[in-house]
Coordinates of C-alpha atoms and ligand atoms in Angstrom, one line a residue:
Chain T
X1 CA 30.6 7.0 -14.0
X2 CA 29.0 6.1 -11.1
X3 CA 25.3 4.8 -11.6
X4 CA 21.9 3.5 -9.7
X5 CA 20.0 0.5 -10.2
X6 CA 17.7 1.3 -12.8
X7 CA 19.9 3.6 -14.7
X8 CA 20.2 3.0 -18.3
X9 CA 23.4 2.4 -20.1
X10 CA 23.4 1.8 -23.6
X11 CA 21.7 -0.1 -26.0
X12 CA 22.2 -4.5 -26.3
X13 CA 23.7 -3.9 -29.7
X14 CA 26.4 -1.8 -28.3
X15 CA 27.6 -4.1 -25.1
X16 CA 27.0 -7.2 -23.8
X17 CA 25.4 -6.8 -20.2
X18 CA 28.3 -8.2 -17.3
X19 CA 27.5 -8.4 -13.9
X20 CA 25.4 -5.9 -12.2
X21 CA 23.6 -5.0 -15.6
X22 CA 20.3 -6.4 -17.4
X23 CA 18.4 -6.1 -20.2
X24 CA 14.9 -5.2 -21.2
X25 CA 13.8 -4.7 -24.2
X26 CA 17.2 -4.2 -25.9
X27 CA 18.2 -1.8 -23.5
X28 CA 20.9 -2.2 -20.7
X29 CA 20.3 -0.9 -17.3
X30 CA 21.8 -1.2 -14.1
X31 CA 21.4 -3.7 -11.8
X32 CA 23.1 -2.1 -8.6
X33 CA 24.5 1.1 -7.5
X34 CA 28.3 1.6 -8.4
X35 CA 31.4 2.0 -11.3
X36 CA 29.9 1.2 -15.2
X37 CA 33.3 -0.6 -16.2
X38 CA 33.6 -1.7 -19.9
X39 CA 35.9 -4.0 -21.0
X40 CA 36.0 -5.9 -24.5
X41 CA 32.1 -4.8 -25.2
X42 CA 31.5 -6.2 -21.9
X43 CA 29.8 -3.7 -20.1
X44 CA 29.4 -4.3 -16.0
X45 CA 28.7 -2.5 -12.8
X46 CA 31.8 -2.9 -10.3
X47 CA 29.1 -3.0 -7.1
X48 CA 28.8 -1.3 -3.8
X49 CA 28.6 -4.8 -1.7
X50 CA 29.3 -7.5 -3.7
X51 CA 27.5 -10.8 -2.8
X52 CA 30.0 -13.2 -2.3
X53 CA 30.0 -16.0 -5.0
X54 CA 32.7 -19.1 -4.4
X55 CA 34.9 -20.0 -7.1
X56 CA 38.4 -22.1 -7.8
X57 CA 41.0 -21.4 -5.3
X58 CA 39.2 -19.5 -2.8
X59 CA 39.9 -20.4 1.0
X60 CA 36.0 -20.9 3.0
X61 CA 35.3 -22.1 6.2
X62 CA 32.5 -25.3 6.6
X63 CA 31.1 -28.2 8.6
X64 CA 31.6 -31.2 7.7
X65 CA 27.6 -32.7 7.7
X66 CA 28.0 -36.0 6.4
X67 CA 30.9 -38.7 5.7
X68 CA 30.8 -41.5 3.5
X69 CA 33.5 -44.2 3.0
X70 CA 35.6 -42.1 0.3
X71 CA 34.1 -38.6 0.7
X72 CA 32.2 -36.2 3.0
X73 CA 29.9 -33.0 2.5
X74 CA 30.9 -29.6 3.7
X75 CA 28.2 -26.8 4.2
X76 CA 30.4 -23.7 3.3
X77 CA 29.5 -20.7 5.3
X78 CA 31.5 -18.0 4.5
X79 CA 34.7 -17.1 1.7
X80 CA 37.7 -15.8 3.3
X81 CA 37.8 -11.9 2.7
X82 CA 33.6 -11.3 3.2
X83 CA 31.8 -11.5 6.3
X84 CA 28.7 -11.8 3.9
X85 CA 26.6 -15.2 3.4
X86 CA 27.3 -16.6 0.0
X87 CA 25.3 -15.9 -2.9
X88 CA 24.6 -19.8 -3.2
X89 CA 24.8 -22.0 -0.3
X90 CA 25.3 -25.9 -2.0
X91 CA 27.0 -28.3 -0.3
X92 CA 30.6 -29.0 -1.0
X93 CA 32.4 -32.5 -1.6
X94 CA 35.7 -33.3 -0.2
X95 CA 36.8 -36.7 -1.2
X96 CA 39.6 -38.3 0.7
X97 CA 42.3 -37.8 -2.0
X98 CA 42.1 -34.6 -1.1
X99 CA 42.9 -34.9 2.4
X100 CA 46.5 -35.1 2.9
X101 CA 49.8 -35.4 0.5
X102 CA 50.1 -39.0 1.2
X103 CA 47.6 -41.8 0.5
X104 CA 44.6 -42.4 3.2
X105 CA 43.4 -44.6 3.2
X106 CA 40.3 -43.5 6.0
X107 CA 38.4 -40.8 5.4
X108 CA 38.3 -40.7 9.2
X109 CA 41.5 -40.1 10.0
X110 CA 40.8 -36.8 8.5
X111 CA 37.8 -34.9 9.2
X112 CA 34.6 -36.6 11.0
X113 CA 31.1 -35.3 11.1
X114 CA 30.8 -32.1 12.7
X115 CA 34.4 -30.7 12.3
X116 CA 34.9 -27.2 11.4
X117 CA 37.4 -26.9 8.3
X118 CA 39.4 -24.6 6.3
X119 CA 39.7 -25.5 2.9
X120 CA 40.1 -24.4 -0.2
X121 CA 38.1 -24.9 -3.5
X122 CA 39.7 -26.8 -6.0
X123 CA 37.2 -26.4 -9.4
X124 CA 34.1 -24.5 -9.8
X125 CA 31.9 -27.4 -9.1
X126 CA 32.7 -26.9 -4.9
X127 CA 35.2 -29.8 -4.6
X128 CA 37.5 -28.9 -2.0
X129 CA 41.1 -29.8 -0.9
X130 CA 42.9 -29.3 2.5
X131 CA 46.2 -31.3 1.6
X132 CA 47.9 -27.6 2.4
X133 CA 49.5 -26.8 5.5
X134 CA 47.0 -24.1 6.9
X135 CA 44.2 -26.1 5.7
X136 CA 42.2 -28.9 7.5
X137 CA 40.3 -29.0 10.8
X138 CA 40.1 -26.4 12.9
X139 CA 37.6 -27.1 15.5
X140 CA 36.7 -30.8 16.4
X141 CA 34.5 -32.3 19.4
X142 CA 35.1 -35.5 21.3
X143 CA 33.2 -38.0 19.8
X144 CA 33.1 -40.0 23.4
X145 CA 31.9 -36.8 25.1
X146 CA 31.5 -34.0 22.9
X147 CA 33.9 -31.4 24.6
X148 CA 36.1 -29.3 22.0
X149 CA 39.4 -31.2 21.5
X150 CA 42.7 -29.6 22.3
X151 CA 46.0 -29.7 19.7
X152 CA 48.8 -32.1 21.5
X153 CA 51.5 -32.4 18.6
X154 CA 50.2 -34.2 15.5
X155 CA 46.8 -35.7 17.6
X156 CA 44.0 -34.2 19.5
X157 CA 43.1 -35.3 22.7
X158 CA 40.1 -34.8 24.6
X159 CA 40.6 -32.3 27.9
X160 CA 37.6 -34.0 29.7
X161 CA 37.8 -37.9 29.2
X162 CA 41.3 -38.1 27.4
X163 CA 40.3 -39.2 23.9
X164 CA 42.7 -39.5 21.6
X165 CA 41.5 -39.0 17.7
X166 CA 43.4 -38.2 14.7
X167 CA 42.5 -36.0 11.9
X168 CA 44.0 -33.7 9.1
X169 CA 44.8 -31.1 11.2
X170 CA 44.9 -27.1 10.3
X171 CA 47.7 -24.9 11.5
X172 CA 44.9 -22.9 12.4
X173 CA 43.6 -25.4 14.8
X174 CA 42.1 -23.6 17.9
X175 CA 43.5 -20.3 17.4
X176 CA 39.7 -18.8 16.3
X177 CA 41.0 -17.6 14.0
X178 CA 41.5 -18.9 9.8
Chain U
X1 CA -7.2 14.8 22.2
X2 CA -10.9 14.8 23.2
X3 CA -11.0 18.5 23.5
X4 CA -9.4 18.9 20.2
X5 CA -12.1 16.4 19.0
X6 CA -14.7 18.9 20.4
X7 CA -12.8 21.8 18.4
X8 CA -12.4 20.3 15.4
X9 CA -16.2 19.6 15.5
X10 CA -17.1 23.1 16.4
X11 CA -14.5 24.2 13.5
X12 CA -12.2 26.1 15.7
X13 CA -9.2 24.0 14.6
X14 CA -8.0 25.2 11.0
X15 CA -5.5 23.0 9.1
X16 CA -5.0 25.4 6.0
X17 CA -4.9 29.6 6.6
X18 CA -3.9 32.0 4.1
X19 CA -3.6 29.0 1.3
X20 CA -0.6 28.0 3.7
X21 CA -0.4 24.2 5.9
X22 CA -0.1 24.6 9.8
X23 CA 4.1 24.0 9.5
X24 CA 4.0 26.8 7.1
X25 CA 4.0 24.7 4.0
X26 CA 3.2 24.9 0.5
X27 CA 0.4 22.5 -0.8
X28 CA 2.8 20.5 -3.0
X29 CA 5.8 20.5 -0.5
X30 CA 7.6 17.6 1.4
X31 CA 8.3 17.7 5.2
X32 CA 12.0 18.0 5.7
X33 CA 13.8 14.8 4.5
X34 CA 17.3 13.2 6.0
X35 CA 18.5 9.6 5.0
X36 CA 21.8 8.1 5.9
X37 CA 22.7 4.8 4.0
X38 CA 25.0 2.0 5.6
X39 CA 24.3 2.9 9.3
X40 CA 24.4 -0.7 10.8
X41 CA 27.5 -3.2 11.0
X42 CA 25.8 -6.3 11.1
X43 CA 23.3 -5.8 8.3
X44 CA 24.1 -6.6 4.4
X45 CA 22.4 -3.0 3.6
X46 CA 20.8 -0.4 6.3
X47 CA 19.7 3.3 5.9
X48 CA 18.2 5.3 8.6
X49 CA 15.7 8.2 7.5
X50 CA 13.8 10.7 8.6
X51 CA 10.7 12.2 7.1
X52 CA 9.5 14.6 8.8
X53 CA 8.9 13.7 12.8
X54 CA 9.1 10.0 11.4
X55 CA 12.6 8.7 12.4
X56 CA 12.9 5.0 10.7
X57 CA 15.2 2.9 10.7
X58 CA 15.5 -0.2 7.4
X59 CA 18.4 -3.1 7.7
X60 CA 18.8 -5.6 4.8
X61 CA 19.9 -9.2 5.2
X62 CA 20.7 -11.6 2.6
X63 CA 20.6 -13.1 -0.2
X64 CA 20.3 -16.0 2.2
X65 CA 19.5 -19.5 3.4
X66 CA 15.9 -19.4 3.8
X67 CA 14.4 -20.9 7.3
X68 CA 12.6 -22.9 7.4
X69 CA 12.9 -24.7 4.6
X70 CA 9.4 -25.1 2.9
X71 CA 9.6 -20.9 2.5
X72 CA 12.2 -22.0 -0.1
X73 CA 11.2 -21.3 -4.0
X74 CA 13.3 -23.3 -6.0
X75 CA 12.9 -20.8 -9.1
X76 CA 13.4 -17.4 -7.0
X77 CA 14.7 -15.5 -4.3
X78 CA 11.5 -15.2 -1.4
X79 CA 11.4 -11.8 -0.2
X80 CA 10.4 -11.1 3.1
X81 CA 9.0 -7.6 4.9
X82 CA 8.8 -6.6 8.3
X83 CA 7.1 -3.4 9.4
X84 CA 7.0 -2.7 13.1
X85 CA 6.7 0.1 15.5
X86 CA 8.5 0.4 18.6
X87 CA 6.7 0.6 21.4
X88 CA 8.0 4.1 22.3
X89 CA 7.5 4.9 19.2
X90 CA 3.8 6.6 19.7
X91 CA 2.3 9.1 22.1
X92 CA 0.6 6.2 24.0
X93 CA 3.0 3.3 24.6
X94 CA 2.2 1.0 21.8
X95 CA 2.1 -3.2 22.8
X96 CA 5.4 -4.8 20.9
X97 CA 4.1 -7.0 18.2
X98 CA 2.8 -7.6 15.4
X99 CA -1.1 -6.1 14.7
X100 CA -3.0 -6.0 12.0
X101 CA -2.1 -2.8 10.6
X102 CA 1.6 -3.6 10.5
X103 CA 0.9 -6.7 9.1
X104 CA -1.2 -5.2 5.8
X105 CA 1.9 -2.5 5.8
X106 CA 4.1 -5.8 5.6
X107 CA 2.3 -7.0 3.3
X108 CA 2.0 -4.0 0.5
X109 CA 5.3 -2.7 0.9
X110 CA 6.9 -6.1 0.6
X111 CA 4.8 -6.4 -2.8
X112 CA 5.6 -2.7 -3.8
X113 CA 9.6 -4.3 -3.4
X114 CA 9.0 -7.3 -5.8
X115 CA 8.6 -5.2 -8.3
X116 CA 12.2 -4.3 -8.5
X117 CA 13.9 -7.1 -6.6
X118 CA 15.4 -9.3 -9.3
X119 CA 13.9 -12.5 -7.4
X120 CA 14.9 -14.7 -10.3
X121 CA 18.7 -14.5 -9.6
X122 CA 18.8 -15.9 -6.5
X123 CA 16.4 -19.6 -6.3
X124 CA 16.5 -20.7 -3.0
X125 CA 17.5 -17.6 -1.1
X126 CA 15.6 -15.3 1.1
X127 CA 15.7 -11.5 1.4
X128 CA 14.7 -10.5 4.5
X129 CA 13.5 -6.5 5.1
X130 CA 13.1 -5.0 8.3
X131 CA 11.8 -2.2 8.8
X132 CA 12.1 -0.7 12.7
X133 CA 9.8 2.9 13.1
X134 CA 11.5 4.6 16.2
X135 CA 9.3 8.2 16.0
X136 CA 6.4 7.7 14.4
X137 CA 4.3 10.8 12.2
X138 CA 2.0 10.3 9.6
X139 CA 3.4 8.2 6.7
X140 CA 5.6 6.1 8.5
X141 CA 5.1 3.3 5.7
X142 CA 5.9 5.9 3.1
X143 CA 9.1 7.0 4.8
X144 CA 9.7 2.8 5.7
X145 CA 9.5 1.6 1.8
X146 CA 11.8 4.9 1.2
X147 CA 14.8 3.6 3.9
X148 CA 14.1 0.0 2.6
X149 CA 14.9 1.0 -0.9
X150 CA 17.8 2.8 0.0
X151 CA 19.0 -0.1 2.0
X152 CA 18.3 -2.5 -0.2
X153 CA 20.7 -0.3 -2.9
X154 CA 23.6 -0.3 0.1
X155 CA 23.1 -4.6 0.7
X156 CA 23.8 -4.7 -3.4
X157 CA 21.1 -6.3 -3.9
X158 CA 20.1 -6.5 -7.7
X159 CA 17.3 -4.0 -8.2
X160 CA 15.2 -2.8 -11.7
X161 CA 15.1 0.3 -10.4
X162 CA 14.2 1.9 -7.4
X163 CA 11.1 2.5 -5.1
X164 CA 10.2 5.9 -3.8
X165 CA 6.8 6.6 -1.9
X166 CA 5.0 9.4 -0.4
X167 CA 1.5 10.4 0.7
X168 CA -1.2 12.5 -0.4
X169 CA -4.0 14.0 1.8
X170 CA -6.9 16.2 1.1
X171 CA -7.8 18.3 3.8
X172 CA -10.5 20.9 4.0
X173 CA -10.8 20.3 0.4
X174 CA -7.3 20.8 -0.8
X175 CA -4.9 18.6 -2.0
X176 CA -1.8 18.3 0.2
X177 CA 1.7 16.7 -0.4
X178 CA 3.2 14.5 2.5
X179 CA 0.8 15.0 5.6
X180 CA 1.5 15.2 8.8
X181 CA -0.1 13.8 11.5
X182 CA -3.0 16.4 12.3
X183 CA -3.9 16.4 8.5
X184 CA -4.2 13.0 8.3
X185 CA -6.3 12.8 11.4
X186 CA -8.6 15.4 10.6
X187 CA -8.1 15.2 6.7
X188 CA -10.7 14.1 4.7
X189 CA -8.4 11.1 2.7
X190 CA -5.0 9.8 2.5
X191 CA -3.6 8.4 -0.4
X192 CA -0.1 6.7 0.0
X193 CA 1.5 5.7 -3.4
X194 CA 5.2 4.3 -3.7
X195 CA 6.8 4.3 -7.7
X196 CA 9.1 2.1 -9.3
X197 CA 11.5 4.5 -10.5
X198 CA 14.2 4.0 -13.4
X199 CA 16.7 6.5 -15.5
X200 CA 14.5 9.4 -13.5
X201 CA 11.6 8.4 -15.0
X202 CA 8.5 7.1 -12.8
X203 CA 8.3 3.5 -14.7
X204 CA 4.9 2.4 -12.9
X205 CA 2.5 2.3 -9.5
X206 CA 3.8 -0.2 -7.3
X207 CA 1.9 0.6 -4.0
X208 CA -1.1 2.5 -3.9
X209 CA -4.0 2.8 -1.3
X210 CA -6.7 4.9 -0.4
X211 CA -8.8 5.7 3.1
X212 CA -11.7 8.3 3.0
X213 CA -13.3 10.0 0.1
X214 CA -12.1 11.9 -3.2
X215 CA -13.5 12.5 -6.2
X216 CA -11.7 10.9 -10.0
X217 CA -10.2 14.2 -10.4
X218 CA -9.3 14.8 -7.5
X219 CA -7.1 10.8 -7.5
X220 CA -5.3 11.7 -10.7
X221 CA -4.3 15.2 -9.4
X222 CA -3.6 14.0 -6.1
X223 CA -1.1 11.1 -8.5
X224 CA 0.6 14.3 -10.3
X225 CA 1.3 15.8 -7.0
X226 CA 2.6 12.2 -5.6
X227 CA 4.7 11.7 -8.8
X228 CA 6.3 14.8 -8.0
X229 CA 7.1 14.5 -4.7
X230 CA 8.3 10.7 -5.0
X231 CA 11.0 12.2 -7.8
X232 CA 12.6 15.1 -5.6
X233 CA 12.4 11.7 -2.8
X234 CA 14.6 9.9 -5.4
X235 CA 17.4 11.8 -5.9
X236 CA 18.1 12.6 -2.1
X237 CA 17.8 8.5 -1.7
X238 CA 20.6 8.3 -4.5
X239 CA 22.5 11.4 -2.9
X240 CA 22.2 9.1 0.5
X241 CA 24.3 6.2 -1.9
X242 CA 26.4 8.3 -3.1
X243 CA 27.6 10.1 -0.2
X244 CA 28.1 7.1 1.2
X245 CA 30.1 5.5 -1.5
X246 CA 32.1 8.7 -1.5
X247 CA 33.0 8.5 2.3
X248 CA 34.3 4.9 1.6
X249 CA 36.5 5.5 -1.5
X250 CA 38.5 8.1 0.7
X251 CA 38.6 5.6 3.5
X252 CA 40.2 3.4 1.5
X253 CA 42.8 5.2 -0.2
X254 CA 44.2 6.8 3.4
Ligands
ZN1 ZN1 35.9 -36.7 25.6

């Protein structure tokens, strides 16, 4: 059945109101325009457009804004699969045990402020990982001159003033693409 | 429009003959109504309408970071309205801009929108509204809050219900559904209303003003008449949804 915000559904003693459904008054209405789906008493309205929520093990794209000695913050800007801004836009933590297989011991080494990265989220309380293969940096700047560093083997190197910095780096690195 | 001016005064022009509207309307009848939902890429929700000569076009963004910062509500989502006319919009090139009658329409239709916009779900985040009028006819701001509803639906956003609007005008002492633009002018009052509408049912008032003169009776008729009209509004904004949902479940299954 497919259903309009506002459209009532069934009493509070009947269901218990899922996503896209509220309650006034012990009555159930929807919430959004789509598909009533009821599952185990749990009654929900599959949306039109979802708003993009982050959860464990989705892949998002973020900056890194701030590094400390064992961790830096992420600002996630978008989940791999919408092109929508997230319902909730909290920072994200990545500490430096999550950075690569083996022990590092420098947060630096990985990511530095301002790097773009592709990681995934490892619990629900946005702490991320990018110890996989694909994930990691994927856009980095000189930090001598600022230009957009370029892939050479397992280092990037700096086009403009030759630069050499490490970091944990994506197999997406500089494709545009992740 | 001077000489029609000097007409009007001398009584030559006649808005109602035979109990019938110049477009050959009944009293209680809407202008022609089209809506299309989903018409722009880079917006969360759109819908493009048309009500009568008003061509209007509404694009939702968000639930979103809100800039700058101290527009944030830490309890609620902060919903934002923009009305505006393009400058080719009106007979006489119209300065781009902000005035102060798009800025009161901002301001009531944004309000008439809070009342279904489940603000609390989102602290933080901003919903932003904007509302673009490309032909322009009396009621624009009815036919705007109409394509903002309807693109509010397509963004997903989490509504109570729904928001239809339309206009009543007396003119040469009759009560008239929808006006145009010569019935406003020479009219005697307009009355735009928008409802919050839910199951079918018109739940409550959520925008109502009034310019020129009618009597008590003539306000709660002149309601009747809007309640009516915003209900026959409401199902073509749903059929707008669903057609579009439609179109997308076949695209998906080729
Ligand atoms: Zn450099």
């Amino acid at each position: 059945m497919f259903v309009f915000p506002g459209d009532f559904l069934g009493y509070a003693e009947e269901y218990v109101p899922g996503e896209g459904v509220y309650e006034e008054e012990g009555k159930l209405y929807a919430a959004t325009a789509g598909e009533v789906v009821v599952e185990d008493k749990v009654i929900k309205v599959r949306t039109v457009k979802e708003i993009p929520e982050v959860g464990k093990n989705d892949i998002v794209v973020g900056r890194v804004v701030d590094t400390r000695n064992s961790f830096a913050m992420v600002e996630i800007v978008r989940k791999k699969g919408s092109e929508r801004a997230l319902r909730h836009y909290d920072r994200a933590l990545l500490h430096v045990s999550n950075i690569s297989e083996g022990y590092m011991k420098n947060l630096e080494n990985g990511v530095r402020y301002w790097d773009i990265i592709r990681a995934r989220v490892i619990d629900n309380n946005l702490r991320l990982s990018i110890k996989e293969e694909d994930m990691g940096v994927i856009r980095a700047i000189c930090r001598v001159c600022g230009t957009p560093l370029v892939r050479e083997k397992d280092k990037l190197k700096c086009p403009e003033c030759g630069n050499v910095e490490r970091r944990k780096i994506s197999s997406y690195y500089g494709s545009g693409e992740w | 429009m001077a000489s029609e001016d000097v007409k009007r005064l001398k009584g030559e022009i006649k808005l109602i003959v035979d109990g019938k509207r110049l477009d050959g309307r009944a009293f209680d009848e809407l202008r022609p109504i089209k809506i299309e939902a989903g018409v722009l890429k880079r917006a969360d929700g759109s819908c493009y309408l048309e009500m009568g000569k008003n061509k209007v076009v509404a694009a939702v963004y968000g639930p979103r970071e809100v800039h700058p910062r101290h527009l944030q509500d830490p309890i609620k989502a902060v919903v934002r309205y923009r009305y505006n006319m393009a400058p080719f919009s009106v007979e006489e090139r119209k300065r781009p801009g902000p005035d102060r009658r798009s800025i009161e329409i901002s301001k009531v239709s944004r309000e008439a929108l809070e009342a279904v916009i489940m603000k609390e779900l989102f602290p933080r985040c901003g919903i932003d509204v904007f509302v673009e009028v490309l032909q322009a006819d009396a009621g624009s701001r009815t036919a705007c809050l109409n394509a903002a509803s309807v693109a509010l639906v397509d963004a997903g956003v989490p509504m109570r219900g729904m928001i239809s609007s339309v206009a009543v005008a007396k003119v040469e002492g009759h009560l008239v559904l929808d006006p145009t633009k010569e019935e406003d002018f020479y009219g005697e009052a307009d009355i735009p209303f928008a409802f919050f509408i839910r199951n079918d049912k018109i739940e409550s008032i959520a925008l109502l003003q009034m310019d020129g003169r009618v009597t008590k009776s003539e306000l709660m008729e002149a309601l009747q008449m809007a309640k009516k009209g915003a209900l026959e509004i409401y199902r073509m904004q749903k059929e707008a949804i669903k057609s579009r949902y439609i179109i997308e479940e076949a695209d998906e299954n080729e």
